PDB file of C-alpha atoms in Angstrom:
ATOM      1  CA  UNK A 153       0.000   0.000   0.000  1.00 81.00           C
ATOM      2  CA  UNK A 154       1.241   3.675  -0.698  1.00 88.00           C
ATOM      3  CA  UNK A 155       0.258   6.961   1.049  1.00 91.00           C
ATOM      4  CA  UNK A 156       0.240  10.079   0.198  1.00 92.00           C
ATOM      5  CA  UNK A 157       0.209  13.740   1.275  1.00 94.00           C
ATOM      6  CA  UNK A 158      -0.498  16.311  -1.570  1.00 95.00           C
ATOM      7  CA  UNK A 159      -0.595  20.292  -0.687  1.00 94.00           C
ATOM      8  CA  UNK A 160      -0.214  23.462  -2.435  1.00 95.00           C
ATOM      9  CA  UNK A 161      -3.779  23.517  -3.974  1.00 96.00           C
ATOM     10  CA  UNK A 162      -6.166  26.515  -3.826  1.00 97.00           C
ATOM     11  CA  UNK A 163      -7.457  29.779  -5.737  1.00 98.00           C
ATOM     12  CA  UNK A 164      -5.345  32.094  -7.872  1.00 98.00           C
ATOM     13  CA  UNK A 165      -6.290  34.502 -10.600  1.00 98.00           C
ATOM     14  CA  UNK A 166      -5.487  33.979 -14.417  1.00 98.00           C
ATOM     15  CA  UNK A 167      -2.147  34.232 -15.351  1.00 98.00           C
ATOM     16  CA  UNK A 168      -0.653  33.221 -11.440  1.00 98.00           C
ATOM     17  CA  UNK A 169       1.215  30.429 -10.143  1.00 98.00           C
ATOM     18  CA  UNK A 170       0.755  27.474  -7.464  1.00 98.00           C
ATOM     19  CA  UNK A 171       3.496  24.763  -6.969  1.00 98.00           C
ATOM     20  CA  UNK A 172       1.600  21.432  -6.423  1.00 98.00           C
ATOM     21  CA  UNK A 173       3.894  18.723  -4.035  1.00 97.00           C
ATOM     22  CA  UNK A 174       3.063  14.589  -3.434  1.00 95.00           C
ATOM     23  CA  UNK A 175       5.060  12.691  -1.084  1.00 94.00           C
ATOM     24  CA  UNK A 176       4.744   8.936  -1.038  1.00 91.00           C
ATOM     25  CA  UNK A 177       4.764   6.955   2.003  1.00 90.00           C
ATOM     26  CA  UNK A 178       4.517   3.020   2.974  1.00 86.00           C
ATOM     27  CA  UNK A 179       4.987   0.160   0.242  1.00 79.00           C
ATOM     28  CA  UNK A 180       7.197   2.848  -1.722  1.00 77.00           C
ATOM     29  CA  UNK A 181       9.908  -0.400  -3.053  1.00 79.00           C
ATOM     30  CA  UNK A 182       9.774  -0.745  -7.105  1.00 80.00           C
ATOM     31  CA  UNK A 183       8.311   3.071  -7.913  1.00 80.00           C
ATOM     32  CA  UNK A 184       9.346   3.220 -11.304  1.00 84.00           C
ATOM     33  CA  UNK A 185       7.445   6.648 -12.185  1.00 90.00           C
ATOM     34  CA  UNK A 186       5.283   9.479 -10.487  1.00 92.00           C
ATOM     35  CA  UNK A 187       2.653  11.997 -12.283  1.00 95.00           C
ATOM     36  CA  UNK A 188      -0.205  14.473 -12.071  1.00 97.00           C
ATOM     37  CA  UNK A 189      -3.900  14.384 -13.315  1.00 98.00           C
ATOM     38  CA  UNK A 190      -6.409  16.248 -13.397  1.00 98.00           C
ATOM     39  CA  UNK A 191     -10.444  16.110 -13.704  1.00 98.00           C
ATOM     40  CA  UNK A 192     -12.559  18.920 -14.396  1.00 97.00           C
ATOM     41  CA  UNK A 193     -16.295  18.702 -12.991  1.00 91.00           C
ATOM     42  CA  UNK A 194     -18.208  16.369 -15.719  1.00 93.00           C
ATOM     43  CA  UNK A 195     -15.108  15.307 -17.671  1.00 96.00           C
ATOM     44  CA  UNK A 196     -12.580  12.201 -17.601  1.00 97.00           C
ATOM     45  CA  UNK A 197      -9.915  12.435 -15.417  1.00 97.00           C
ATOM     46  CA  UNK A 198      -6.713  13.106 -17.662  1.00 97.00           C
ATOM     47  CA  UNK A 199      -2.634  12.966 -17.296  1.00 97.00           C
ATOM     48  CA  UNK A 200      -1.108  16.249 -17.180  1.00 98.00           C
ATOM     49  CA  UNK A 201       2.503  15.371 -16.496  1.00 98.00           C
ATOM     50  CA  UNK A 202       5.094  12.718 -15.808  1.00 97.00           C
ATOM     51  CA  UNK A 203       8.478  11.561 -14.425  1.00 95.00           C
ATOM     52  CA  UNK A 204      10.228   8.536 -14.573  1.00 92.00           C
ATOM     53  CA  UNK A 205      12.792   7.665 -11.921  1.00 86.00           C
ATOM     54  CA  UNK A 206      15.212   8.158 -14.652  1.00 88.00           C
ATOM     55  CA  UNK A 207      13.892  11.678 -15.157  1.00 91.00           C
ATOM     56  CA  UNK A 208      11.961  11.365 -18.503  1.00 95.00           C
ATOM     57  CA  UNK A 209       9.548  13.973 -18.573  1.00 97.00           C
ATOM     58  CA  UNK A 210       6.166  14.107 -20.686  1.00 98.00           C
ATOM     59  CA  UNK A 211       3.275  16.564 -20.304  1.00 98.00           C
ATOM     60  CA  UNK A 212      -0.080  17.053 -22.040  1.00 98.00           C
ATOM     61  CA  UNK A 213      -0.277  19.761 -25.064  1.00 98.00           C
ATOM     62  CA  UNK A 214      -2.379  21.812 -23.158  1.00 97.00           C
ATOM     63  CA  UNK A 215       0.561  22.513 -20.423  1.00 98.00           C
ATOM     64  CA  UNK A 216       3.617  22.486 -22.422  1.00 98.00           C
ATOM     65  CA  UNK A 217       5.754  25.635 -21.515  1.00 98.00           C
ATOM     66  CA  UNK A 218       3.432  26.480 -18.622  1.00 98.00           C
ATOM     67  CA  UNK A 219       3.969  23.727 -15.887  1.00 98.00           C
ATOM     68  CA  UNK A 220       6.999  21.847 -14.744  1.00 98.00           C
ATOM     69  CA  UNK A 221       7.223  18.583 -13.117  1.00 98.00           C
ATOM     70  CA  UNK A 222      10.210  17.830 -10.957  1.00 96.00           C
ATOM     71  CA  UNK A 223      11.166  14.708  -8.710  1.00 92.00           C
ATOM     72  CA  UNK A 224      13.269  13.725  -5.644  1.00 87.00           C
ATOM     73  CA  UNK A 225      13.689  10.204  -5.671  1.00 77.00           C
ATOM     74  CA  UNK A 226      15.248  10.099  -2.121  1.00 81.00           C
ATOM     75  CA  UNK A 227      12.279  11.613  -0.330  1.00 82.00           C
ATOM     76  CA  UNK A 228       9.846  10.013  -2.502  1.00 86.00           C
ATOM     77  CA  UNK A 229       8.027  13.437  -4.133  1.00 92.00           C
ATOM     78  CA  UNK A 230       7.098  14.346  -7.345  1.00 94.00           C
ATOM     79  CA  UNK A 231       5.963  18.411  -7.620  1.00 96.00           C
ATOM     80  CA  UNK A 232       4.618  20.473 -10.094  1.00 98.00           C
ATOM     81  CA  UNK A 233       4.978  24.126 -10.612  1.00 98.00           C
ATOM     82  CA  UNK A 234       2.243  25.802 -12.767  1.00 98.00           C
ATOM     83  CA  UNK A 235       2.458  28.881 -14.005  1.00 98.00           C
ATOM     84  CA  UNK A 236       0.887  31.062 -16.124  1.00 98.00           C
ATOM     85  CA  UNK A 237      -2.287  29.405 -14.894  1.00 98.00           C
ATOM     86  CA  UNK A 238      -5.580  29.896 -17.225  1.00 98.00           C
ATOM     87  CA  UNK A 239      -9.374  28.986 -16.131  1.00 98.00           C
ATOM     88  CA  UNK A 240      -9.356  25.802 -18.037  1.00 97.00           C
ATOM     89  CA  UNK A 241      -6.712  24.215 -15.469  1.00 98.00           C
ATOM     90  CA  UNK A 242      -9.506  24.431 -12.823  1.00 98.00           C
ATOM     91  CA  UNK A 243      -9.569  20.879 -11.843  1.00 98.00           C
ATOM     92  CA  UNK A 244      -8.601  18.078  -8.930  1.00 98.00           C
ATOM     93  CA  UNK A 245      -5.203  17.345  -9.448  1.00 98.00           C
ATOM     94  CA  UNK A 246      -4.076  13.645  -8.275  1.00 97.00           C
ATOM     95  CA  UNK A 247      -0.637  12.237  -7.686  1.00 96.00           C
ATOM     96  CA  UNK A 248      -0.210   9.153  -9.605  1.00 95.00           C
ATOM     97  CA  UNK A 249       2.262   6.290  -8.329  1.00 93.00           C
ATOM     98  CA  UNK A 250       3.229   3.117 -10.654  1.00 91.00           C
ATOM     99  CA  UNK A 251       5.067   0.309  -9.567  1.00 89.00           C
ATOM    100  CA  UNK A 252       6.573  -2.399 -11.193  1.00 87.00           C
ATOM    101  CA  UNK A 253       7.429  -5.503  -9.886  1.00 84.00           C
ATOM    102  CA  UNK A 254       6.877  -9.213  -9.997  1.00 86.00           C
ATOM    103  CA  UNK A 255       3.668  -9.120 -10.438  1.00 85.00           C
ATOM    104  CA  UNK A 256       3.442  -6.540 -12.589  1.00 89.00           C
ATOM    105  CA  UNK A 257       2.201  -2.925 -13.168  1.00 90.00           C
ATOM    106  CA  UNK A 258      -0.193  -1.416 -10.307  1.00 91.00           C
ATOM    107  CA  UNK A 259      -1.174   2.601  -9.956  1.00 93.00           C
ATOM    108  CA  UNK A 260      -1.821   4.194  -6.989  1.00 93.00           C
ATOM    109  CA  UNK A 261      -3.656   7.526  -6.277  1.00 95.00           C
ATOM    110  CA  UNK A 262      -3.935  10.525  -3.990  1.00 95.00           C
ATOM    111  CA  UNK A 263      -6.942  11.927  -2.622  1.00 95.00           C
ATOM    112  CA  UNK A 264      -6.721  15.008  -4.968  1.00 96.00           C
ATOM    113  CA  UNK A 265      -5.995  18.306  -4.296  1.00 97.00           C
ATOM    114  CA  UNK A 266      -8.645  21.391  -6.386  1.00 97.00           C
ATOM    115  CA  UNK A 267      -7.133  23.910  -8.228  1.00 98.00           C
ATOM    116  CA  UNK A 268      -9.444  26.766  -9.093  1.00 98.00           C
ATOM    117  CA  UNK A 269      -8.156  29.487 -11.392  1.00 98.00           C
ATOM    118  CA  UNK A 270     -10.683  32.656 -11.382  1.00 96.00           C
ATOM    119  CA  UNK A 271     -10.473  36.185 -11.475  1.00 92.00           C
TER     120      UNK A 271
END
């Protein structure tokens, strides 16, 4: 089993910044990569960005240039800074957590953390 405690969620006006942290706690053996989502009221919940333990990086076209995700393997985090923030990234954002082992793939989530962006 893996924990989690997300912060840095909250309101900001177009065009700000908030800086989004996930630490992972418990079965943490055999992470192999850490991410974001997001889901906007009455939509699908949808990647936004990603980090291997390697530190391959991949984010969705709608965030390219505006967010960053970042990693510390020792401590177990993944964070994301997002600037430039526009209404359409109002969402819950949830840490993702794969691990790889044995018996295979198996994703684990955090309890979300809302975003609202609003003037």
């Amino acid at each position: 089993q893996v924990q989690f405690v997300e912060s840095g969620g909250g309101l900001v006006q177009p065009g700000g910044s908030l800086r989004l942290s996930c630490a992972a706690s418990g079965s943490i053996r055999s992470i192999v990569a850490m991410a974001w989502y997001r889901q906007a009221p009455g939509k699908q919940r949808e990647p936004v960005a990603a980090i291997t333990n390697s530190g391959a990086t991949s984010y969705a076209d709608s965030v390219k240039g505006r967010f960053t995700i970042s990693r510390d393997n020792a401590k177990n985090t993944v964070s994301l800074q997002m600037n430039s923030l526009k209404p359409e990234d109002t969402a819950v954002y949830y840490c993702n957590v794969r691990k790889i082992d044995w018996a295979g793939a198996t994703d684990y989530w955090g309890q979300g953390t809302q975003v609202t962006v609003s003037s």
